[in-house]
mmCIF file of C-alpha atoms in Angstrom:
data_model
loop_
_atom_site.group_PDB
_atom_site.id
_atom_site.type_symbol
_atom_site.label_atom_id
_atom_site.label_comp_id
_atom_site.label_asym_id
_atom_site.label_seq_id
_atom_site.Cartn_x
_atom_site.Cartn_y
_atom_site.Cartn_z
ATOM 1 C CA MET S 1 24.440 12.223 4.521
ATOM 2 C CA PRO S 2 28.219 11.797 5.096
ATOM 3 C CA GLU S 3 29.763 8.350 4.866
ATOM 4 C CA PRO S 4 30.655 6.837 8.277
ATOM 5 C CA GLU S 5 34.343 6.919 9.149
ATOM 6 C CA ILE S 6 36.040 3.594 8.456
ATOM 7 C CA PRO S 7 38.172 2.222 11.302
ATOM 8 C CA ASP S 8 41.826 1.574 10.469
ATOM 9 C CA GLU S 9 41.394 -1.991 11.712
ATOM 10 C CA TYR S 10 40.176 -2.974 8.239
ATOM 11 C CA LEU S 11 43.657 -2.162 6.910
ATOM 12 C CA GLY S 12 45.249 -4.699 9.239
ATOM 13 C CA ASP S 13 49.041 -4.795 8.728
ATOM 14 C CA TYR S 14 48.774 -3.320 5.222
ATOM 15 C CA ALA S 15 51.521 -0.721 5.798
ATOM 16 C CA ARG S 16 53.924 -3.354 7.139
ATOM 17 C CA ILE S 17 53.291 -5.586 4.113
ATOM 18 C CA LEU S 18 54.079 -2.727 1.721
ATOM 19 C CA ALA S 19 57.286 -1.891 3.564
ATOM 20 C CA ASP S 20 58.376 -5.539 3.550
ATOM 21 C CA VAL S 21 57.565 -5.910 -0.167
ATOM 22 C CA ALA S 22 59.496 -2.742 -0.999
ATOM 23 C CA ALA S 23 62.526 -4.097 0.842
ATOM 24 C CA THR S 24 62.450 -7.668 -0.520
ATOM 25 C CA GLY S 25 60.464 -7.493 -3.764
ATOM 26 C CA ARG S 26 58.372 -10.510 -2.688
ATOM 27 C CA ARG S 27 54.706 -11.154 -3.372
ATOM 28 C CA LEU S 28 52.057 -11.547 -0.713
ATOM 29 C CA THR S 29 51.930 -14.910 1.025
ATOM 30 C CA ARG S 30 48.855 -17.152 1.088
ATOM 31 C CA ASP S 31 48.221 -16.311 4.746
ATOM 32 C CA GLU S 32 48.421 -12.596 4.001
ATOM 33 C CA LEU S 33 45.946 -12.962 1.129
ATOM 34 C CA ASP S 34 43.582 -14.975 3.332
ATOM 35 C CA THR S 35 43.805 -12.261 5.971
ATOM 36 C CA ARG S 36 42.981 -9.598 3.380
ATOM 37 C CA ARG S 37 39.905 -11.633 2.276
ATOM 38 C CA LEU S 38 38.795 -11.976 5.902
ATOM 39 C CA LEU S 39 39.117 -8.224 6.449
ATOM 40 C CA GLY S 40 37.092 -7.628 3.282
ATOM 41 C CA ARG S 41 34.333 -9.921 4.547
ATOM 42 C CA GLU S 42 34.253 -8.194 7.926
ATOM 43 C CA ALA S 43 34.098 -4.781 6.264
ATOM 44 C CA ALA S 44 31.126 -5.910 4.145
ATOM 45 C CA GLU S 45 29.361 -7.230 7.232
ATOM 46 C CA GLY S 46 30.091 -3.882 8.900
ATOM 47 C CA GLY S 47 28.026 -2.156 6.218
ATOM 48 C CA PHE S 48 30.802 -0.115 4.588
ATOM 49 C CA GLN S 49 30.979 0.718 0.879
ATOM 50 C CA LEU S 50 33.641 -0.951 -1.243
ATOM 51 C CA ARG S 51 34.517 2.333 -2.968
ATOM 52 C CA ALA S 52 35.287 3.944 0.385
ATOM 53 C CA LEU S 53 37.339 0.933 1.478
ATOM 54 C CA VAL S 54 39.438 1.020 -1.704
ATOM 55 C CA GLY S 55 39.949 4.728 -1.075
ATOM 56 C CA LEU S 56 41.187 3.915 2.430
ATOM 57 C CA HIS S 57 43.771 1.512 0.993
ATOM 58 C CA LEU S 58 44.922 4.054 -1.595
ATOM 59 C CA ALA S 59 45.262 6.727 1.088
ATOM 60 C CA ALA S 60 47.329 4.319 3.203
ATOM 61 C CA THR S 61 49.504 3.617 0.163
ATOM 62 C CA ARG S 62 50.148 7.342 -0.382
ATOM 63 C CA THR S 63 50.996 7.749 3.280
ATOM 64 C CA ALA S 64 53.616 4.995 3.113
ATOM 65 C CA TRP S 65 54.969 5.911 -0.328
ATOM 66 C CA PRO S 66 57.496 8.676 0.572
ATOM 67 C CA ARG S 67 59.649 6.211 2.466
ATOM 68 C CA ALA S 68 63.176 5.724 1.118
ATOM 69 C CA ALA S 69 62.600 2.023 0.514
ATOM 70 C CA PHE S 70 60.301 2.954 -2.368
ATOM 71 C CA ALA S 71 62.918 5.005 -4.205
ATOM 72 C CA ASP S 72 64.006 2.698 -7.068
ATOM 73 C CA ASP S 73 61.918 1.415 -9.978
ATOM 74 C CA ALA S 74 62.160 -2.244 -8.947
ATOM 75 C CA SER S 75 60.712 -1.623 -5.496
ATOM 76 C CA THR S 76 58.039 0.640 -7.020
ATOM 77 C CA ASP S 77 56.909 -2.158 -9.337
ATOM 78 C CA SER S 78 56.900 -4.639 -6.435
ATOM 79 C CA VAL S 79 54.851 -2.320 -4.224
ATOM 80 C CA LEU S 80 52.313 -1.612 -6.982
ATOM 81 C CA ALA S 81 51.963 -5.352 -7.566
ATOM 82 C CA ALA S 82 51.471 -5.861 -3.822
ATOM 83 C CA VAL S 83 48.845 -3.100 -3.718
ATOM 84 C CA GLU S 84 47.018 -4.826 -6.568
ATOM 85 C CA GLN S 85 47.172 -8.200 -4.803
ATOM 86 C CA ALA S 86 46.080 -6.812 -1.445
ATOM 87 C CA VAL S 87 43.161 -4.764 -2.774
ATOM 88 C CA ASP S 88 42.033 -7.589 -5.060
ATOM 89 C CA ALA S 89 41.993 -10.114 -2.191
ATOM 90 C CA PHE S 90 40.202 -7.597 0.047
ATOM 91 C CA ALA S 91 37.563 -6.953 -2.656
ATOM 92 C CA GLU S 92 37.150 -10.691 -3.210
ATOM 93 C CA GLY S 93 36.331 -11.236 0.457
ATOM 94 C CA PHE S 94 34.008 -8.237 0.413
ATOM 95 C CA GLU S 95 32.095 -9.468 -2.663
ATOM 96 C CA ARG S 96 31.794 -13.011 -1.308
ATOM 97 C CA ALA S 97 30.223 -11.639 1.855
ATOM 98 C CA GLN S 98 27.873 -9.460 -0.177
ATOM 99 C CA ARG S 99 26.772 -12.387 -2.345
ATOM 100 C CA LEU S 100 26.125 -14.440 0.773
ATOM 101 C CA THR S 101 24.103 -11.570 2.257
ATOM 102 C CA VAL S 102 22.087 -11.234 -0.947
ATOM 103 C CA ARG S 103 21.356 -14.960 -0.954
ATOM 104 C CA ARG S 104 20.268 -14.785 2.676
ATOM 105 C CA GLU S 105 18.053 -11.789 1.909
ATOM 106 C CA GLU S 106 16.531 -13.588 -1.074
ATOM 107 C CA ALA S 107 15.899 -16.696 1.024
ATOM 108 C CA ALA S 108 14.311 -14.614 3.790
ATOM 109 C CA ARG S 109 12.166 -12.757 1.244
ATOM 110 C CA ARG S 110 11.052 -15.981 -0.416
ATOM 111 C CA GLU S 111 10.249 -17.553 2.951
ATOM 112 C CA PHE S 112 8.233 -14.474 3.923
ATOM 113 C CA ILE S 113 6.320 -14.502 0.616
ATOM 114 C CA ASP S 114 5.534 -18.209 0.961
ATOM 115 C CA ASP S 115 4.340 -17.722 4.528
ATOM 116 C CA LEU S 116 2.315 -14.651 3.533
ATOM 117 C CA LEU S 117 0.557 -16.181 0.524
ATOM 118 C CA TYR S 118 -0.033 -19.554 2.156
ATOM 119 C CA GLY S 119 -1.156 -18.078 5.478
ATOM 120 C CA ARG S 120 1.570 -19.856 7.409
ATOM 121 C CA SER S 121 3.428 -18.638 10.495
ATOM 122 C CA ASP S 122 2.107 -16.681 13.454
ATOM 123 C CA LEU S 123 0.137 -13.699 12.127
ATOM 124 C CA GLY S 124 1.685 -11.296 14.620
ATOM 125 C CA ARG S 125 5.186 -12.373 13.701
ATOM 126 C CA LEU S 126 4.257 -12.235 10.032
ATOM 127 C CA ALA S 127 3.123 -8.633 10.403
ATOM 128 C CA GLU S 128 6.446 -7.751 12.067
ATOM 129 C CA ARG S 129 8.416 -9.350 9.229
ATOM 130 C CA ALA S 130 6.274 -7.573 6.649
ATOM 131 C CA THR S 131 7.573 -4.139 7.662
ATOM 132 C CA ARG S 132 11.031 -5.227 6.524
ATOM 133 C CA PHE S 133 9.632 -5.666 3.023
ATOM 134 C CA GLY S 134 7.613 -2.474 2.943
ATOM 135 C CA LEU S 135 4.159 -3.787 3.916
ATOM 136 C CA ARG S 136 1.943 -2.732 6.812
ATOM 137 C CA LEU S 137 -0.386 -5.658 7.206
ATOM 138 C CA SER S 138 -2.591 -3.893 9.730
ATOM 139 C CA ARG S 139 -4.053 -2.107 6.698
ATOM 140 C CA ALA S 140 -6.114 -3.547 3.856
ATOM 141 C CA HIS S 141 -4.223 -4.983 0.880
ATOM 142 C CA ALA S 142 -5.233 -6.399 -2.468
ATOM 143 C CA VAL S 143 -3.362 -8.900 -4.615
ATOM 144 C CA ALA S 144 -3.124 -9.153 -8.387
ATOM 145 C CA VAL S 145 -1.863 -12.297 -10.121
ATOM 146 C CA ALA S 146 -0.736 -12.465 -13.754
ATOM 147 C CA THR S 147 -0.143 -15.521 -15.909
ATOM 148 C CA GLY S 148 1.696 -15.810 -19.194
ATOM 149 C CA PRO S 149 2.721 -18.378 -21.770
ATOM 150 C CA GLU S 150 5.523 -19.632 -19.517
ATOM 151 C CA ALA S 151 6.410 -19.937 -15.860
ATOM 152 C CA TYR S 152 8.385 -17.028 -14.407
ATOM 153 C CA THR S 153 10.884 -16.597 -11.598
ATOM 154 C CA GLU S 154 11.979 -13.359 -9.968
ATOM 155 C CA THR S 155 15.211 -13.282 -11.973
ATOM 156 C CA ASP S 156 13.490 -13.531 -15.369
ATOM 157 C CA SER S 157 13.298 -10.476 -17.620
ATOM 158 C CA VAL S 158 9.480 -10.244 -17.601
ATOM 159 C CA PRO S 159 9.021 -9.852 -13.805
ATOM 160 C CA ARG S 160 11.991 -7.501 -13.635
ATOM 161 C CA ALA S 161 10.591 -5.309 -16.418
ATOM 162 C CA VAL S 162 7.173 -5.143 -14.746
ATOM 163 C CA GLU S 163 8.748 -4.353 -11.378
ATOM 164 C CA ALA S 164 10.929 -1.611 -12.877
ATOM 165 C CA ALA S 165 7.895 -0.018 -14.555
ATOM 166 C CA LEU S 166 5.887 0.001 -11.310
ATOM 167 C CA LEU S 167 8.693 1.263 -9.098
ATOM 168 C CA THR S 168 9.446 4.030 -11.585
ATOM 169 C CA ARG S 169 5.830 5.192 -11.665
ATOM 170 C CA PHE S 170 4.980 4.611 -8.015
ATOM 171 C CA SER S 171 8.252 5.426 -6.284
ATOM 172 C CA GLY S 172 7.816 5.468 -2.523
ATOM 173 C CA ARG S 173 4.610 3.397 -2.527
ATOM 174 C CA LYS S 174 4.426 0.314 -0.309
ATOM 175 C CA ILE S 175 4.360 -2.324 -3.059
ATOM 176 C CA LEU S 176 5.661 -5.899 -3.136
ATOM 177 C CA ILE S 177 6.204 -7.546 -6.524
ATOM 178 C CA THR S 178 7.261 -11.172 -6.725
ATOM 179 C CA THR S 179 6.557 -14.488 -8.421
ATOM 180 C CA LYS S 180 4.750 -17.542 -7.089
ATOM 181 C CA ASP S 181 4.248 -20.879 -8.837
ATOM 182 C CA GLY S 182 5.349 -19.355 -12.143
ATOM 183 C CA ARG S 183 2.945 -16.402 -11.928
ATOM 184 C CA LEU S 184 3.605 -12.707 -11.336
ATOM 185 C CA VAL S 185 2.190 -11.376 -8.066
ATOM 186 C CA CYS S 186 1.690 -7.791 -6.920
ATOM 187 C CA ILE S 187 0.610 -6.861 -3.386
ATOM 188 C CA ALA S 188 -0.477 -3.259 -2.894
ATOM 189 C CA PRO S 189 -2.502 -1.233 -0.368
ATOM 190 C CA GLY S 190 -6.213 -1.665 -0.931
ATOM 191 C CA SER S 191 -6.606 2.125 -1.016
ATOM 192 C CA GLN S 192 -4.423 2.337 -4.150
ATOM 193 C CA PRO S 193 -6.258 0.482 -6.936
ATOM 194 C CA ASP S 194 -4.300 2.475 -9.518
ATOM 195 C CA VAL S 195 -1.220 0.414 -8.635
ATOM 196 C CA LEU S 196 -2.907 -2.887 -9.461
ATOM 197 C CA ARG S 197 -4.489 -1.459 -12.618
ATOM 198 C CA TYR S 198 -1.052 -0.385 -13.809
ATOM 199 C CA PHE S 199 0.398 -3.760 -12.824
ATOM 200 C CA ALA S 200 -2.325 -5.439 -14.885
ATOM 201 C CA LYS S 201 -1.547 -3.236 -17.883
ATOM 202 C CA GLN S 202 2.214 -3.816 -17.688
ATOM 203 C CA SER S 203 1.885 -7.557 -17.046
ATOM 204 C CA HIS S 204 -0.577 -8.044 -19.909
ATOM 205 C CA ALA S 205 1.884 -6.355 -22.264
ATOM 206 C CA ALA S 206 5.042 -8.008 -20.899
ATOM 207 C CA THR S 207 3.548 -11.518 -21.031
ATOM 208 C CA ASP S 208 2.358 -11.091 -24.639
ATOM 209 C CA GLY S 209 -1.320 -10.949 -23.754
ATOM 210 C CA GLY S 210 -1.333 -12.916 -20.520
ATOM 211 C CA ARG S 211 -4.326 -12.762 -18.201
ATOM 212 C CA VAL S 212 -4.455 -10.874 -14.894
ATOM 213 C CA ALA S 213 -6.842 -11.329 -11.965
ATOM 214 C CA VAL S 214 -7.261 -8.909 -9.075
ATOM 215 C CA GLY S 215 -8.568 -9.965 -5.675
ATOM 216 C CA ARG S 216 -10.633 -7.742 -3.387
ATOM 217 C CA PRO S 217 -8.943 -5.686 -0.628
ATOM 218 C CA HIS S 218 -8.910 -7.342 2.802
ATOM 219 C CA ARG S 219 -7.412 -6.232 6.102
ATOM 220 C CA GLY S 220 -4.659 -7.914 8.111
ATOM 221 C CA PRO S 221 -2.134 -10.683 7.315
ATOM 222 C CA GLY S 222 -4.951 -13.110 6.590
ATOM 223 C CA GLY S 223 -6.432 -10.564 4.198
ATOM 224 C CA VAL S 224 -3.508 -10.905 1.828
ATOM 225 C CA VAL S 225 -4.062 -14.669 1.632
ATOM 226 C CA GLN S 226 -7.771 -14.158 1.031
ATOM 227 C CA SER S 227 -7.196 -11.640 -1.769
ATOM 228 C CA TYR S 228 -4.543 -13.888 -3.340
ATOM 229 C CA ASP S 229 -6.903 -16.886 -3.258
ATOM 230 C CA GLU S 230 -9.633 -14.786 -4.864
ATOM 231 C CA ALA S 231 -7.293 -13.824 -7.690
ATOM 232 C CA LEU S 232 -6.313 -17.472 -8.252
ATOM 233 C CA ASP S 233 -9.970 -18.524 -8.208
ATOM 234 C CA ALA S 234 -10.745 -15.843 -10.784
ATOM 235 C CA LEU S 235 -8.007 -17.164 -13.086
ATOM 236 C CA ASP S 236 -9.295 -20.705 -12.697
ATOM 237 C CA LEU S 237 -12.858 -19.549 -13.336
ATOM 238 C CA ALA S 238 -11.795 -17.681 -16.470
ATOM 239 C CA GLU S 239 -10.191 -20.853 -17.779
ATOM 240 C CA ARG S 240 -13.251 -22.999 -17.126
ATOM 241 C CA MET S 241 -15.746 -20.407 -18.327
ATOM 242 C CA ASP S 242 -13.630 -19.448 -21.353
ATOM 243 C CA LEU S 243 -13.869 -15.775 -20.413
ATOM 244 C CA ASP S 244 -12.242 -13.370 -22.852
ATOM 245 C CA ASP S 245 -11.457 -10.477 -20.519
ATOM 246 C CA PRO S 246 -7.688 -9.954 -20.125
ATOM 247 C CA VAL S 247 -8.177 -8.423 -16.666
ATOM 248 C CA LEU S 248 -10.580 -10.016 -14.190
ATOM 249 C CA TYR S 249 -11.787 -8.542 -10.911
ATOM 250 C CA ALA S 250 -12.925 -10.941 -8.214
ATOM 251 C CA ALA S 251 -15.551 -8.399 -7.140
ATOM 252 C CA ASP S 252 -17.220 -8.755 -10.553
ATOM 253 C CA LEU S 253 -17.325 -12.560 -10.381
ATOM 254 C CA LEU S 254 -18.992 -13.088 -7.009
ATOM 255 C CA VAL S 255 -22.061 -14.641 -8.606
ATOM 256 C CA TYR S 256 -20.084 -17.718 -9.654
ATOM 257 C CA PRO S 257 -19.020 -18.825 -6.152
ATOM 258 C CA VAL S 258 -22.629 -18.338 -5.084
ATOM 259 C CA LEU S 259 -23.825 -20.611 -7.888
ATOM 260 C CA THR S 260 -21.320 -23.326 -7.032
ATOM 261 C CA ARG S 261 -21.650 -23.138 -3.256
ATOM 262 C CA ASP S 262 -24.038 -26.083 -3.385
ATOM 263 C CA ARG S 263 -22.260 -28.245 -5.918
ATOM 264 C CA GLN S 264 -24.715 -31.111 -5.654
ATOM 265 C CA ALA S 265 -27.677 -28.843 -6.375
ATOM 266 C CA MET S 266 -25.880 -27.377 -9.374
ATOM 267 C CA ALA S 267 -25.031 -30.862 -10.669
ATOM 268 C CA ASP S 268 -28.695 -31.866 -10.346
ATOM 269 C CA LEU S 269 -29.739 -28.768 -12.303
ATOM 270 C CA VAL S 270 -27.247 -29.511 -15.093
ATOM 271 C CA ARG S 271 -28.342 -33.131 -15.353
ATOM 272 C CA SER S 272 -32.056 -32.361 -15.330
ATOM 273 C CA GLN S 273 -31.976 -29.361 -17.682
ATOM 274 C CA LEU S 274 -29.157 -30.230 -20.070
ATOM 275 C CA GLY S 275 -28.827 -34.013 -19.766
ATOM 276 C CA PRO S 276 -31.372 -34.614 -22.558
ATOM 277 C CA LEU S 277 -29.076 -32.772 -24.999
ATOM 278 C CA GLN S 278 -26.856 -35.858 -25.013
ATOM 279 C CA GLN S 279 -29.523 -37.579 -27.124
ATOM 280 C CA ALA S 280 -28.854 -35.188 -30.010
ATOM 281 C CA ARG S 281 -26.801 -36.213 -33.003
ATOM 282 C CA GLY S 282 -23.219 -35.262 -32.208
ATOM 283 C CA GLY S 283 -23.875 -35.231 -28.470
ATOM 284 C CA ALA S 284 -24.607 -32.333 -26.157
ATOM 285 C CA GLU S 285 -21.570 -30.179 -26.941
ATOM 286 C CA PRO S 286 -22.798 -28.413 -30.141
ATOM 287 C CA LEU S 287 -26.159 -27.496 -28.631
ATOM 288 C CA LEU S 288 -24.560 -26.494 -25.323
ATOM 289 C CA LYS S 289 -22.218 -24.162 -27.199
ATOM 290 C CA THR S 290 -25.212 -22.744 -29.083
ATOM 291 C CA LEU S 291 -26.940 -21.941 -25.792
ATOM 292 C CA SER S 292 -23.778 -20.430 -24.347
ATOM 293 C CA VAL S 293 -23.222 -18.108 -27.316
ATOM 294 C CA TYR S 294 -26.947 -17.267 -27.460
ATOM 295 C CA PHE S 295 -26.943 -16.073 -23.864
ATOM 296 C CA ASP S 296 -23.607 -14.253 -24.279
ATOM 297 C CA ALA S 297 -25.073 -12.420 -27.274
ATOM 298 C CA GLY S 298 -27.998 -11.173 -25.221
ATOM 299 C CA CYS S 299 -30.401 -13.682 -26.789
ATOM 300 C CA VAL S 300 -30.181 -11.830 -30.122
ATOM 301 C CA SER S 301 -30.562 -14.428 -32.868
ATOM 302 C CA ALA S 302 -28.781 -12.487 -35.635
ATOM 303 C CA GLU S 303 -25.720 -11.809 -33.457
ATOM 304 C CA THR S 304 -25.659 -15.402 -32.189
ATOM 305 C CA ALA S 305 -25.786 -16.740 -35.749
ATOM 306 C CA ARG S 306 -22.925 -14.440 -36.746
ATOM 307 C CA ARG S 307 -20.749 -15.583 -33.853
ATOM 308 C CA LEU S 308 -21.457 -19.241 -34.645
ATOM 309 C CA SER S 309 -21.026 -18.730 -38.416
ATOM 310 C CA LEU S 310 -24.552 -20.050 -38.975
ATOM 311 C CA SER S 311 -27.560 -18.788 -40.861
ATOM 312 C CA VAL S 312 -30.407 -17.459 -38.738
ATOM 313 C CA ARG S 313 -32.517 -20.343 -40.042
ATOM 314 C CA ALA S 314 -29.956 -22.930 -38.885
ATOM 315 C CA LEU S 315 -29.758 -21.244 -35.490
ATOM 316 C CA THR S 316 -33.544 -21.294 -35.193
ATOM 317 C CA TYR S 317 -33.519 -25.021 -35.901
ATOM 318 C CA ARG S 318 -30.979 -25.608 -33.145
ATOM 319 C CA LEU S 319 -32.980 -23.603 -30.624
ATOM 320 C CA GLU S 320 -36.100 -25.541 -31.535
ATOM 321 C CA ARG S 321 -34.206 -28.811 -31.138
ATOM 322 C CA ILE S 322 -33.070 -27.707 -27.674
ATOM 323 C CA HIS S 323 -36.707 -26.942 -26.818
ATOM 324 C CA GLN S 324 -37.802 -30.373 -28.014
ATOM 325 C CA LEU S 325 -35.141 -32.235 -26.017
ATOM 326 C CA THR S 326 -35.217 -30.264 -22.770
ATOM 327 C CA GLY S 327 -38.783 -29.014 -22.702
ATOM 328 C CA SER S 328 -37.410 -25.497 -22.044
ATOM 329 C CA ASP S 329 -37.637 -22.733 -24.640
ATOM 330 C CA PRO S 330 -34.468 -20.526 -24.688
ATOM 331 C CA SER S 331 -36.503 -17.649 -26.128
ATOM 332 C CA ASP S 332 -39.064 -17.796 -23.314
ATOM 333 C CA PRO S 333 -38.110 -15.470 -20.421
ATOM 334 C CA MET S 334 -39.696 -17.908 -17.965
ATOM 335 C CA HIS S 335 -37.370 -20.717 -19.101
ATOM 336 C CA ARG S 336 -34.357 -18.594 -19.985
ATOM 337 C CA TYR S 337 -33.028 -18.011 -16.467
ATOM 338 C CA THR S 338 -33.071 -21.702 -15.563
ATOM 339 C CA LEU S 339 -31.364 -22.694 -18.813
ATOM 340 C CA GLN S 340 -28.734 -19.980 -18.516
ATOM 341 C CA THR S 341 -27.958 -20.953 -14.930
ATOM 342 C CA ALA S 342 -27.623 -24.580 -16.035
ATOM 343 C CA VAL S 343 -25.267 -23.540 -18.862
ATOM 344 C CA ILE S 344 -23.090 -21.622 -16.399
ATOM 345 C CA GLY S 345 -23.101 -24.667 -14.116
ATOM 346 C CA ALA S 346 -22.071 -26.892 -17.019
ATOM 347 C CA ARG S 347 -19.083 -24.647 -17.671
ATOM 348 C CA LEU S 348 -18.104 -24.576 -14.015
ATOM 349 C CA LEU S 349 -18.437 -28.359 -13.665
ATOM 350 C CA ASP S 350 -16.820 -29.060 -17.066
ATOM 351 C CA TRP S 351 -19.889 -30.946 -18.253
ATOM 352 C CA PRO S 352 -20.318 -32.971 -20.460
ATOM 353 C CA ALA S 353 -16.589 -33.756 -20.560
ATOM 354 C CA LYS S 354 -16.921 -34.876 -16.942
ATOM 355 C CA GLU S 355 -19.826 -36.688 -15.375
ATOM 356 C CA VAL S 356 -21.665 -34.716 -12.699
#
C-alpha cells in the first residue's frame, strides 16, 4: 500500500530559512526551532511516518541547493548545519507527540482492562471499546491468570516474553495479554483453548514454575469478569488446599465451591468430625495431615506411609488413634466420605489455624 502524499505545509518556511542561512551564515533562531517542533508534532498527529517526513526535508534541500547563494564552502557548511538543526527540531516535536500518544494509548488500554476485569462501565460501551483492542465480547471468552515469585507489570521482561511467544505462534488471533495486580492475564476466545494452554506453558516456564489458573468460557462482557474471577478463585483454592498442579482449570474444581456454599454447615462438619483431634498430643495438625495424605494416596496404607516417611505400623497407629478420637474409621467406606469431606472443609476454612 503506497504511503500517503505529505502536504508541503509540514515544511513551513524551510526553503526561506535555508536561503537566509546561506546568505548570512546564521543559525536558526529559537522561534524558528519552536516552529519546527510544532510542525513535527502536527505531522505525528497527522499519522505520517518520520522516515517519509525526513525524506521530504531532504528533497526540499536538494531543490534549493543549486541556488548561487550556496556556491562557497562557508555557506555550504552553514546550510548543512541549518538542515541538521531544522530536521532535529522537527524530529524532536514528532517524537514528543508520539510519546504522548503512546502514553494516552497505554492509559486507555489500562482503563479498558480495569473496567473489563472489574465489570465496571456500561456493558454496551465496554463492548464497543473492546473492538479497539481486538476483542469481540459478543462471543464467549476465557481468562487465564498466572502468578510468579514476584509482581509483574506490562513493561517487565516476563510478560513481554510471554506475549511475544503467543503472538508469534498465534498471529492474527484475537488475544489480549496484560497484567493485573502483579499477575499475568490472557483473554482469548472460548473456542480456542489451545491459546490458553500455550499461555499456561509459556507463563509456567517464564515465571520459573509459577502457577496458572484457567477460568471457564463465558459469553458477553460480563463473561470475561466471571471467567477472570473463576481463575482467581482457583489460584486462591490451590493455595489453601496446597494443590500441586502447576495448571488449574476452574471446570475441574467445581466441587469445592459446592462444598463451601453453605459455610456454616461446613464449619459444623469440621468441628463435629475433626474437633476431637485437638485432644491428641501435639494437637490436631499431625493427625489432620495424616488423613489428608491418606485420602490423597487413595487410602493405600503403604503409599501413605511412604509419603509421610513413616512405617506402616506407625501409620496404622495414627489411623487407630483418629478412630478412637473421632469415632469414625478412615478405612471404613461408610465413614470415609464424611471424614474426607471434613478434611477438605478444614483445608478450605484453614482449620485448625483459624477457629470455625
